[in-house]
Amino acid sequence: MAGLMTLSRYNLQRRREYEGATGDFTLLISHLALACKIVSREVARAGLLDVLGKTGDQNVQGEQVTKLDVLSNELLIEVLSDLPMVAAVASEEDEQIRITRAGRLTGRYLVCFDPLDGSSNIDVNVTIGTIFSIRKRQTVGAEATTEDFLRAGSEQVAAGYCVYGSSTVFVYSTGDGVDGFTLDPNVGEFVLSHPGMRIPDATTCWSANVGNTRNWLPTTLAFVDKLTSGQGRYAKCSLRYVGTLVADVHRNILQGGVFFYPDDKKSPLGKLRLLYEAHPLAYLVEQAGGKATDGHRRILDIVPDGLHTRVPLVIGNGPDVDLYSALAAAA
Ligand code: AHM
Ligand code: MG
């Protein structure tokens, strides 16, 4: 029991390492973790609520059958709104940024999130997740603007995600490695289960929506030829695609692999969003020893031109991401 490292204990210990730390950041992370615990609870009983909802038992369930992604969004905004260190938030679910209640003028942090990634998997009991990204704003004293959010990914001061799968795992980094915490649902605590996560050298799998093959460009087709060649580092490489970005990336960090959702004939910028999907996951994968590119640029160097800017994404083991970039450069 003495060795049990809960997320709160871990954060307190880390805080002591940073001289002058105010505790603001620790509080912010613990509230994000709290929101994820609540989402996890709702995800776990979603099917049950749905079944009960269909019986017409409105008195018991009332509004709880709200769609999970909307519920998660409102929950995160509500939790963050009362924190004096958060000035504003940007979400996949909202067209515009939202200014918070407590930190609107003086909050130093800006938080971006995808409240429930993997929308198409929500109703079919397949792993979904929450992704978040934290930046410091340049100036305080006035309300944050959209422009404050439109900065390179390298300016993130922390990023993380929570996957709601066979267990609920909260993973985050402050630029000093990546640690993962598994939720003990009986105690309600995240416990350190994956200290110092490093992407293994071998590429054991690749992940992409092969249903889009007809639209793929020559670079992507050439990449897949290498991945399926059975040669060299691809001698034993399986296809694994959950269809939830955060779940695919989580598996690849643990087991070694590359995920790609590239630009193609139909979508010149791919599908995924820069601010709250690609930036935070690229930050985490780099911290775990991997790489992320749009084919030509490091993801963390890209400055979005809008809150919902899309970006082609190739992310995972360094040698695979480099191979994609080399094929793109030669095309
Ligand atoms: P979402 O944020 O609305 O869930 O959309 C993003 C998701 C990613 O999680 C996933 O990688 C991708 O869309 C799957 O797209 P597709 O169904 O085209 O394969
Ligand atoms: Mg998403």
mmCIF file of C-alpha atoms and ligand atoms in Angstrom:
data_model
loop_
_atom_site.group_PDB
_atom_site.id
_atom_site.type_symbol
_atom_site.label_atom_id
_atom_site.label_comp_id
_atom_site.label_asym_id
_atom_site.label_seq_id
_atom_site.Cartn_x
_atom_site.Cartn_y
_atom_site.Cartn_z
ATOM 1 C CA MET A 1 0.000 0.000 0.000
ATOM 2 C CA ALA A 2 2.934 2.312 0.775
ATOM 3 C CA GLY A 3 3.958 2.220 -2.903
ATOM 4 C CA LEU A 4 0.524 3.182 -4.205
ATOM 5 C CA MET A 5 0.997 6.315 -6.268
ATOM 6 C CA THR A 6 -2.313 8.049 -6.848
ATOM 7 C CA LEU A 7 -2.590 10.868 -9.359
ATOM 8 C CA SER A 8 -3.028 13.392 -6.529
ATOM 9 C CA ARG A 9 0.076 12.154 -4.705
ATOM 10 C CA TYR A 10 2.049 12.130 -7.943
ATOM 11 C CA ASN A 11 0.972 15.704 -8.744
ATOM 12 C CA LEU A 12 1.893 16.937 -5.277
ATOM 13 C CA GLN A 13 5.307 15.322 -5.569
ATOM 14 C CA ARG A 14 5.883 16.810 -9.013
ATOM 15 C CA ARG A 15 4.773 20.216 -7.765
ATOM 16 C CA ARG A 16 7.514 20.215 -5.148
ATOM 17 C CA GLU A 17 10.048 19.674 -7.948
ATOM 18 C CA TYR A 18 9.095 22.973 -9.554
ATOM 19 C CA GLU A 19 10.310 25.793 -7.391
ATOM 20 C CA GLY A 20 7.801 28.594 -7.175
ATOM 21 C CA ALA A 21 4.927 26.428 -8.432
ATOM 22 C CA THR A 22 1.687 28.021 -7.330
ATOM 23 C CA GLY A 23 -0.357 24.846 -7.299
ATOM 24 C CA ASP A 24 -2.587 26.229 -10.073
ATOM 25 C CA PHE A 25 -1.451 23.653 -12.555
ATOM 26 C CA THR A 26 -1.881 20.776 -10.111
ATOM 27 C CA LEU A 27 -5.429 21.922 -9.463
ATOM 28 C CA LEU A 28 -6.130 22.162 -13.175
ATOM 29 C CA ILE A 29 -4.915 18.607 -13.859
ATOM 30 C CA SER A 30 -6.833 17.215 -10.920
ATOM 31 C CA HIS A 31 -10.030 18.849 -12.196
ATOM 32 C CA LEU A 32 -9.485 17.476 -15.693
ATOM 33 C CA ALA A 33 -9.026 14.043 -14.110
ATOM 34 C CA LEU A 34 -12.208 14.570 -12.104
ATOM 35 C CA ALA A 35 -14.153 15.428 -15.259
ATOM 36 C CA CYS A 36 -12.760 12.282 -16.921
ATOM 37 C CA LYS A 37 -13.877 10.156 -13.967
ATOM 38 C CA ILE A 38 -17.407 11.488 -14.337
ATOM 39 C CA VAL A 39 -17.379 10.911 -18.111
ATOM 40 C CA SER A 40 -16.084 7.387 -17.442
ATOM 41 C CA ARG A 41 -19.008 6.749 -15.104
ATOM 42 C CA GLU A 42 -21.485 8.012 -17.699
ATOM 43 C CA VAL A 43 -19.853 5.969 -20.468
ATOM 44 C CA ALA A 44 -20.017 2.824 -18.315
ATOM 45 C CA ARG A 45 -23.752 3.139 -17.775
ATOM 46 C CA ALA A 46 -24.664 4.640 -21.143
ATOM 47 C CA GLY A 47 -26.163 1.433 -22.449
ATOM 48 C CA LEU A 48 -28.135 0.984 -19.271
ATOM 49 C CA LEU A 49 -29.539 4.494 -19.439
ATOM 50 C CA ASP A 50 -30.463 3.965 -23.039
ATOM 51 C CA VAL A 51 -32.337 0.759 -22.253
ATOM 52 C CA LEU A 52 -34.100 2.342 -19.301
ATOM 53 C CA GLY A 53 -34.834 5.403 -21.379
ATOM 54 C CA LYS A 54 -36.628 3.257 -23.900
ATOM 55 C CA THR A 55 -38.934 1.934 -21.208
ATOM 56 C CA GLY A 56 -40.226 5.466 -20.854
ATOM 57 C CA ASP A 57 -39.127 5.628 -17.226
ATOM 58 C CA GLN A 58 -38.594 9.347 -17.454
ATOM 59 C CA ASN A 59 -38.941 10.015 -13.744
ATOM 60 C CA VAL A 60 -35.886 8.000 -12.868
ATOM 61 C CA GLN A 61 -33.689 8.901 -15.808
ATOM 62 C CA GLY A 62 -35.014 12.317 -16.809
ATOM 63 C CA GLU A 63 -32.430 14.218 -18.872
ATOM 64 C CA GLN A 64 -29.612 11.763 -18.261
ATOM 65 C CA VAL A 65 -30.114 10.248 -21.695
ATOM 66 C CA THR A 66 -28.515 13.348 -23.174
ATOM 67 C CA LYS A 67 -26.112 12.365 -25.908
ATOM 68 C CA LEU A 68 -22.800 11.458 -24.326
ATOM 69 C CA ASP A 69 -20.673 13.827 -26.368
ATOM 70 C CA VAL A 70 -22.823 16.822 -25.498
ATOM 71 C CA LEU A 71 -22.892 15.760 -21.865
ATOM 72 C CA SER A 72 -19.094 15.382 -21.748
ATOM 73 C CA ASN A 73 -18.622 18.776 -23.343
ATOM 74 C CA GLU A 74 -20.877 20.564 -20.877
ATOM 75 C CA LEU A 75 -19.273 18.705 -18.001
ATOM 76 C CA LEU A 76 -15.731 19.718 -18.945
ATOM 77 C CA ILE A 77 -16.776 23.327 -19.477
ATOM 78 C CA GLU A 78 -18.590 23.391 -16.140
ATOM 79 C CA VAL A 79 -15.636 21.906 -14.247
ATOM 80 C CA LEU A 80 -13.112 24.263 -15.870
ATOM 81 C CA SER A 81 -15.302 27.355 -15.621
ATOM 82 C CA ASP A 82 -14.929 27.582 -11.871
ATOM 83 C CA LEU A 83 -11.131 27.413 -11.891
ATOM 84 C CA PRO A 84 -9.517 30.853 -11.496
ATOM 85 C CA MET A 85 -6.425 29.827 -13.481
ATOM 86 C CA VAL A 86 -8.378 28.987 -16.680
ATOM 87 C CA ALA A 87 -9.205 31.989 -18.886
ATOM 88 C CA ALA A 88 -11.050 30.266 -21.725
ATOM 89 C CA VAL A 89 -11.650 26.922 -23.371
ATOM 90 C CA ALA A 90 -12.032 25.710 -26.963
ATOM 91 C CA SER A 91 -13.901 22.498 -27.711
ATOM 92 C CA GLU A 92 -14.565 20.353 -30.750
ATOM 93 C CA GLU A 93 -18.242 20.697 -29.925
ATOM 94 C CA ASP A 94 -18.362 24.500 -29.953
ATOM 95 C CA GLU A 95 -17.965 26.858 -32.884
ATOM 96 C CA GLN A 96 -16.393 29.589 -30.739
ATOM 97 C CA ILE A 97 -14.183 29.698 -27.655
ATOM 98 C CA ARG A 98 -15.927 29.962 -24.297
ATOM 99 C CA ILE A 99 -14.759 32.478 -21.715
ATOM 100 C CA THR A 100 -14.832 30.981 -18.229
ATOM 101 C CA ARG A 101 -16.532 32.430 -15.152
ATOM 102 C CA ALA A 102 -13.768 32.473 -12.555
ATOM 103 C CA GLY A 103 -10.624 33.077 -14.621
ATOM 104 C CA ARG A 104 -11.962 35.230 -17.471
ATOM 105 C CA LEU A 105 -9.647 38.168 -16.777
ATOM 106 C CA THR A 106 -6.763 36.790 -14.782
ATOM 107 C CA GLY A 107 -6.548 33.107 -15.730
ATOM 108 C CA ARG A 108 -3.187 32.172 -17.230
ATOM 109 C CA TYR A 109 -4.210 28.926 -18.920
ATOM 110 C CA LEU A 110 -6.146 28.114 -22.080
ATOM 111 C CA VAL A 111 -7.548 24.600 -22.452
ATOM 112 C CA CYS A 112 -8.555 22.907 -25.727
ATOM 113 C CA PHE A 113 -10.337 19.566 -25.776
ATOM 114 C CA ASP A 114 -12.162 16.950 -27.724
ATOM 115 C CA PRO A 115 -14.623 15.918 -25.010
ATOM 116 C CA LEU A 116 -15.476 12.544 -26.508
ATOM 117 C CA ASP A 117 -13.266 11.358 -29.327
ATOM 118 C CA GLY A 118 -14.516 8.456 -31.428
ATOM 119 C CA SER A 119 -18.108 9.613 -31.874
ATOM 120 C CA SER A 120 -18.985 6.776 -34.243
ATOM 121 C CA ASN A 121 -18.050 4.262 -31.531
ATOM 122 C CA ILE A 122 -20.164 5.732 -28.725
ATOM 123 C CA ASP A 123 -23.284 3.693 -29.427
ATOM 124 C CA VAL A 124 -21.494 0.405 -30.089
ATOM 125 C CA ASN A 125 -19.478 -0.076 -26.882
ATOM 126 C CA VAL A 126 -16.101 0.471 -28.504
ATOM 127 C CA THR A 127 -13.336 2.459 -26.771
ATOM 128 C CA ILE A 128 -13.734 6.246 -26.819
ATOM 129 C CA GLY A 129 -11.740 8.949 -25.073
ATOM 130 C CA THR A 130 -11.207 12.571 -24.048
ATOM 131 C CA ILE A 131 -8.214 14.577 -25.363
ATOM 132 C CA PHE A 132 -6.929 17.823 -23.857
ATOM 133 C CA SER A 133 -4.242 20.407 -24.518
ATOM 134 C CA ILE A 134 -3.062 23.193 -22.183
ATOM 135 C CA ARG A 135 -1.296 26.444 -23.113
ATOM 136 C CA LYS A 136 -0.340 29.570 -21.248
ATOM 137 C CA ARG A 137 -1.672 32.741 -22.775
ATOM 138 C CA GLN A 138 0.692 35.552 -23.658
ATOM 139 C CA THR A 139 -1.093 38.325 -21.795
ATOM 140 C CA VAL A 140 -3.564 38.421 -18.919
ATOM 141 C CA GLY A 141 -5.863 41.170 -17.683
ATOM 142 C CA ALA A 142 -8.468 41.025 -20.446
ATOM 143 C CA GLU A 143 -10.707 38.332 -21.872
ATOM 144 C CA ALA A 144 -8.932 35.774 -24.075
ATOM 145 C CA THR A 145 -9.541 35.901 -27.831
ATOM 146 C CA THR A 146 -9.615 33.207 -30.497
ATOM 147 C CA GLU A 147 -6.182 34.423 -31.665
ATOM 148 C CA ASP A 148 -4.754 33.492 -28.256
ATOM 149 C CA PHE A 149 -5.525 29.863 -29.139
ATOM 150 C CA LEU A 150 -4.057 29.937 -32.643
ATOM 151 C CA ARG A 151 -0.473 29.102 -31.713
ATOM 152 C CA ALA A 152 2.020 26.357 -32.573
ATOM 153 C CA GLY A 153 1.691 23.026 -30.794
ATOM 154 C CA SER A 154 5.190 23.414 -29.396
ATOM 155 C CA GLU A 155 3.760 26.097 -27.071
ATOM 156 C CA GLN A 156 1.640 23.550 -25.213
ATOM 157 C CA VAL A 157 2.702 23.268 -21.574
ATOM 158 C CA ALA A 158 0.862 19.987 -21.089
ATOM 159 C CA ALA A 159 -1.366 17.577 -22.934
ATOM 160 C CA GLY A 160 -3.168 14.386 -22.135
ATOM 161 C CA TYR A 161 -6.033 12.047 -22.755
ATOM 162 C CA CYS A 162 -8.288 9.593 -21.023
ATOM 163 C CA VAL A 163 -9.375 6.384 -22.745
ATOM 164 C CA TYR A 164 -12.583 4.676 -21.684
ATOM 165 C CA GLY A 165 -11.843 1.076 -22.638
ATOM 166 C CA SER A 166 -11.568 -2.225 -20.803
ATOM 167 C CA SER A 167 -10.310 0.075 -18.057
ATOM 168 C CA THR A 168 -10.176 3.862 -17.845
ATOM 169 C CA VAL A 169 -6.653 5.202 -18.298
ATOM 170 C CA PHE A 170 -5.573 8.837 -17.853
ATOM 171 C CA VAL A 171 -2.314 9.726 -19.610
ATOM 172 C CA TYR A 172 -0.553 13.067 -19.500
ATOM 173 C CA SER A 173 2.711 14.895 -19.967
ATOM 174 C CA THR A 174 4.100 18.238 -18.912
ATOM 175 C CA GLY A 175 7.052 17.953 -21.269
ATOM 176 C CA ASP A 176 9.053 15.639 -19.065
ATOM 177 C CA GLY A 177 7.974 12.189 -20.222
ATOM 178 C CA VAL A 178 4.565 10.544 -20.227
ATOM 179 C CA ASP A 179 2.821 8.770 -17.373
ATOM 180 C CA GLY A 180 -0.390 6.758 -17.354
ATOM 181 C CA PHE A 181 -2.828 6.193 -14.480
ATOM 182 C CA THR A 182 -5.525 3.530 -14.344
ATOM 183 C CA LEU A 183 -8.805 4.258 -12.603
ATOM 184 C CA ASP A 184 -9.666 2.001 -9.698
ATOM 185 C CA PRO A 185 -13.443 2.308 -10.057
ATOM 186 C CA ASN A 186 -14.146 1.077 -6.533
ATOM 187 C CA VAL A 187 -11.919 3.635 -4.864
ATOM 188 C CA GLY A 188 -12.454 6.339 -7.470
ATOM 189 C CA GLU A 189 -8.729 7.103 -7.765
ATOM 190 C CA PHE A 190 -6.365 7.120 -10.715
ATOM 191 C CA VAL A 191 -3.324 5.020 -9.786
ATOM 192 C CA LEU A 192 0.055 5.190 -11.550
ATOM 193 C CA SER A 193 0.127 2.104 -13.780
ATOM 194 C CA HIS A 194 2.264 3.170 -16.759
ATOM 195 C CA PRO A 195 5.227 5.232 -15.504
ATOM 196 C CA GLY A 196 7.540 6.698 -18.155
ATOM 197 C CA MET A 197 5.669 5.464 -21.228
ATOM 198 C CA ARG A 198 8.017 4.931 -24.212
ATOM 199 C CA ILE A 199 6.898 3.790 -27.632
ATOM 200 C CA PRO A 200 8.653 0.437 -28.327
ATOM 201 C CA ASP A 201 11.153 0.431 -31.230
ATOM 202 C CA ALA A 202 9.385 -2.260 -33.243
ATOM 203 C CA THR A 203 6.345 -1.382 -35.351
ATOM 204 C CA THR A 204 3.895 -4.140 -34.522
ATOM 205 C CA CYS A 205 0.894 -2.564 -36.202
ATOM 206 C CA TRP A 206 -0.358 0.138 -38.521
ATOM 207 C CA SER A 207 -3.704 1.899 -38.307
ATOM 208 C CA ALA A 208 -5.690 3.633 -41.009
ATOM 209 C CA ASN A 209 -9.185 3.548 -42.466
ATOM 210 C CA VAL A 210 -8.504 1.231 -45.407
ATOM 211 C CA GLY A 211 -12.042 1.939 -46.608
ATOM 212 C CA ASN A 212 -10.590 5.183 -47.981
ATOM 213 C CA THR A 213 -8.014 3.404 -50.206
ATOM 214 C CA ARG A 214 -9.756 4.495 -53.401
ATOM 215 C CA ASN A 215 -9.148 8.120 -52.443
ATOM 216 C CA TRP A 216 -5.572 7.768 -51.198
ATOM 217 C CA LEU A 217 -2.783 9.639 -52.948
ATOM 218 C CA PRO A 218 0.382 7.932 -54.310
ATOM 219 C CA THR A 219 2.406 8.750 -51.147
ATOM 220 C CA THR A 220 -0.062 6.932 -48.909
ATOM 221 C CA LEU A 221 -0.340 3.990 -51.312
ATOM 222 C CA ALA A 222 3.459 3.692 -51.452
ATOM 223 C CA PHE A 223 3.590 3.820 -47.641
ATOM 224 C CA VAL A 224 1.050 1.001 -47.340
ATOM 225 C CA ASP A 225 3.087 -1.042 -49.833
ATOM 226 C CA LYS A 226 6.045 -0.805 -47.430
ATOM 227 C CA LEU A 227 3.922 -1.558 -44.342
ATOM 228 C CA THR A 228 2.474 -4.683 -45.938
ATOM 229 C CA SER A 229 5.721 -5.808 -47.607
ATOM 230 C CA GLY A 230 6.667 -8.256 -44.860
ATOM 231 C CA GLN A 231 10.203 -6.907 -45.234
ATOM 232 C CA GLY A 232 12.632 -5.459 -42.685
ATOM 233 C CA ARG A 233 10.917 -3.700 -39.793
ATOM 234 C CA TYR A 234 7.573 -4.662 -41.347
ATOM 235 C CA ALA A 235 8.219 -8.414 -41.210
ATOM 236 C CA LYS A 236 5.563 -8.773 -38.513
ATOM 237 C CA CYS A 237 3.180 -5.879 -38.783
ATOM 238 C CA SER A 238 -0.582 -6.225 -38.336
ATOM 239 C CA LEU A 239 -3.406 -3.891 -39.238
ATOM 240 C CA ARG A 240 -5.311 -2.571 -36.206
ATOM 241 C CA TYR A 241 -7.902 0.196 -36.544
ATOM 242 C CA VAL A 242 -10.327 1.099 -33.774
ATOM 243 C CA GLY A 243 -11.662 4.229 -35.469
ATOM 244 C CA THR A 244 -11.111 6.226 -32.286
ATOM 245 C CA LEU A 245 -7.950 8.270 -32.767
ATOM 246 C CA VAL A 246 -7.022 8.367 -29.090
ATOM 247 C CA ALA A 247 -7.496 4.602 -28.700
ATOM 248 C CA ASP A 248 -5.412 3.844 -31.794
ATOM 249 C CA VAL A 249 -2.639 6.173 -30.610
ATOM 250 C CA HIS A 250 -2.769 4.785 -27.053
ATOM 251 C CA ARG A 251 -2.334 1.232 -28.353
ATOM 252 C CA ASN A 252 0.511 2.308 -30.617
ATOM 253 C CA ILE A 253 2.329 4.065 -27.753
ATOM 254 C CA LEU A 254 2.074 0.869 -25.696
ATOM 255 C CA GLN A 255 2.858 -1.642 -28.439
ATOM 256 C CA GLY A 256 4.668 0.263 -31.206
ATOM 257 C CA GLY A 257 2.919 1.319 -34.380
ATOM 258 C CA VAL A 258 1.936 4.072 -36.749
ATOM 259 C CA PHE A 259 -1.464 5.713 -37.289
ATOM 260 C CA PHE A 260 -2.320 7.832 -40.299
ATOM 261 C CA TYR A 261 -5.318 9.827 -41.480
ATOM 262 C CA PRO A 262 -3.787 11.495 -44.524
ATOM 263 C CA ASP A 263 -4.905 14.092 -47.021
ATOM 264 C CA ASP A 264 -6.579 12.349 -49.944
ATOM 265 C CA LYS A 265 -8.425 13.034 -53.198
ATOM 266 C CA LYS A 266 -11.611 13.935 -51.327
ATOM 267 C CA SER A 267 -10.149 15.739 -48.277
ATOM 268 C CA PRO A 268 -7.074 17.884 -48.969
ATOM 269 C CA LEU A 269 -6.568 18.449 -45.225
ATOM 270 C CA GLY A 270 -7.569 15.014 -44.013
ATOM 271 C CA LYS A 271 -10.194 14.676 -41.282
ATOM 272 C CA LEU A 272 -8.602 15.294 -37.915
ATOM 273 C CA ARG A 273 -8.407 18.641 -36.143
ATOM 274 C CA LEU A 274 -5.140 20.317 -35.248
ATOM 275 C CA LEU A 275 -5.827 22.113 -31.965
ATOM 276 C CA TYR A 276 -7.506 19.458 -29.875
ATOM 277 C CA GLU A 277 -6.582 16.191 -31.634
ATOM 278 C CA ALA A 278 -3.273 16.393 -33.523
ATOM 279 C CA HIS A 279 -1.411 18.895 -31.319
ATOM 280 C CA PRO A 280 -1.960 17.145 -27.974
ATOM 281 C CA LEU A 281 -1.379 13.643 -29.348
ATOM 282 C CA ALA A 282 1.759 14.771 -31.210
ATOM 283 C CA TYR A 283 3.046 16.323 -27.969
ATOM 284 C CA LEU A 284 2.472 13.057 -26.097
ATOM 285 C CA VAL A 285 3.903 10.814 -28.810
ATOM 286 C CA GLU A 286 7.038 12.965 -29.074
ATOM 287 C CA GLN A 287 7.378 12.816 -25.300
ATOM 288 C CA ALA A 288 7.112 9.030 -25.575
ATOM 289 C CA GLY A 289 9.932 8.957 -28.162
ATOM 290 C CA GLY A 290 7.872 8.980 -31.387
ATOM 291 C CA LYS A 291 7.097 11.546 -34.082
ATOM 292 C CA ALA A 292 4.147 13.194 -35.841
ATOM 293 C CA THR A 293 3.962 14.899 -39.236
ATOM 294 C CA ASP A 294 1.441 16.137 -41.792
ATOM 295 C CA GLY A 295 3.754 14.632 -44.420
ATOM 296 C CA HIS A 296 5.858 17.783 -44.749
ATOM 297 C CA ARG A 297 5.914 19.550 -41.394
ATOM 298 C CA ARG A 298 6.294 18.491 -37.792
ATOM 299 C CA ILE A 299 2.772 18.683 -36.333
ATOM 300 C CA LEU A 300 3.939 20.703 -33.316
ATOM 301 C CA ASP A 301 5.330 23.421 -35.623
ATOM 302 C CA ILE A 302 2.020 24.021 -37.381
ATOM 303 C CA VAL A 303 0.019 27.111 -36.417
ATOM 304 C CA PRO A 304 -3.726 26.659 -36.954
ATOM 305 C CA ASP A 305 -5.586 29.332 -38.903
ATOM 306 C CA GLY A 306 -8.852 28.535 -37.140
ATOM 307 C CA LEU A 307 -10.113 26.699 -34.059
ATOM 308 C CA HIS A 308 -11.307 23.763 -36.129
ATOM 309 C CA THR A 309 -8.527 23.645 -38.732
ATOM 310 C CA ARG A 310 -7.982 20.119 -40.054
ATOM 311 C CA VAL A 311 -4.613 18.535 -40.679
ATOM 312 C CA PRO A 312 -3.301 15.335 -42.300
ATOM 313 C CA LEU A 313 -1.789 13.240 -39.517
ATOM 314 C CA VAL A 314 0.884 10.526 -39.527
ATOM 315 C CA ILE A 315 1.879 9.658 -35.960
ATOM 316 C CA GLY A 316 3.782 6.921 -34.158
ATOM 317 C CA ASN A 317 7.217 5.305 -34.336
ATOM 318 C CA GLY A 318 9.909 7.698 -35.581
ATOM 319 C CA PRO A 319 11.247 5.512 -38.450
ATOM 320 C CA ASP A 320 7.735 5.021 -39.876
ATOM 321 C CA VAL A 321 6.859 8.712 -39.701
ATOM 322 C CA ASP A 322 10.225 9.506 -41.329
ATOM 323 C CA LEU A 323 9.514 6.994 -44.081
ATOM 324 C CA TYR A 324 6.172 8.685 -44.825
ATOM 325 C CA SER A 325 7.875 12.097 -44.958
ATOM 326 C CA ALA A 326 10.559 10.747 -47.308
ATOM 327 C CA LEU A 327 7.908 9.282 -49.632
ATOM 328 C CA ALA A 328 5.997 12.588 -49.549
ATOM 329 C CA ALA A 329 9.151 14.566 -50.338
ATOM 330 C CA ALA A 330 9.925 12.293 -53.293
ATOM 331 C CA ALA A 331 6.382 12.451 -54.712
HETATM 332 P P1 AHM B 1 -14.687 12.622 -33.658
HETATM 333 O O1 AHM B 1 -13.783 13.514 -32.873
HETATM 334 O O2 AHM B 1 -15.953 13.292 -34.086
HETATM 335 O O3 AHM B 1 -14.939 11.318 -33.006
HETATM 336 O O4 AHM B 1 -13.934 12.298 -35.084
HETATM 337 C C1 AHM B 1 -12.615 11.904 -35.074
HETATM 338 C C2 AHM B 1 -12.503 10.408 -35.258
HETATM 339 C C3 AHM B 1 -11.187 9.887 -34.755
HETATM 340 O O5 AHM B 1 -11.291 9.506 -33.412
HETATM 341 C C4 AHM B 1 -10.923 8.712 -35.633
HETATM 342 O O6 AHM B 1 -9.554 8.455 -35.784
HETATM 343 C C5 AHM B 1 -11.553 9.121 -36.920
HETATM 344 O O7 AHM B 1 -12.523 10.107 -36.622
HETATM 345 C C6 AHM B 1 -12.227 7.969 -37.586
HETATM 346 O O8 AHM B 1 -12.727 8.378 -38.797
HETATM 347 P P2 AHM B 1 -13.296 7.322 -39.841
HETATM 348 O O9 AHM B 1 -14.591 6.859 -39.298
HETATM 349 O O10 AHM B 1 -13.422 8.122 -41.120
HETATM 350 O O11 AHM B 1 -12.298 6.213 -39.965
HETATM 351 MG MG MG B 2 -12.165 13.536 -32.087
#
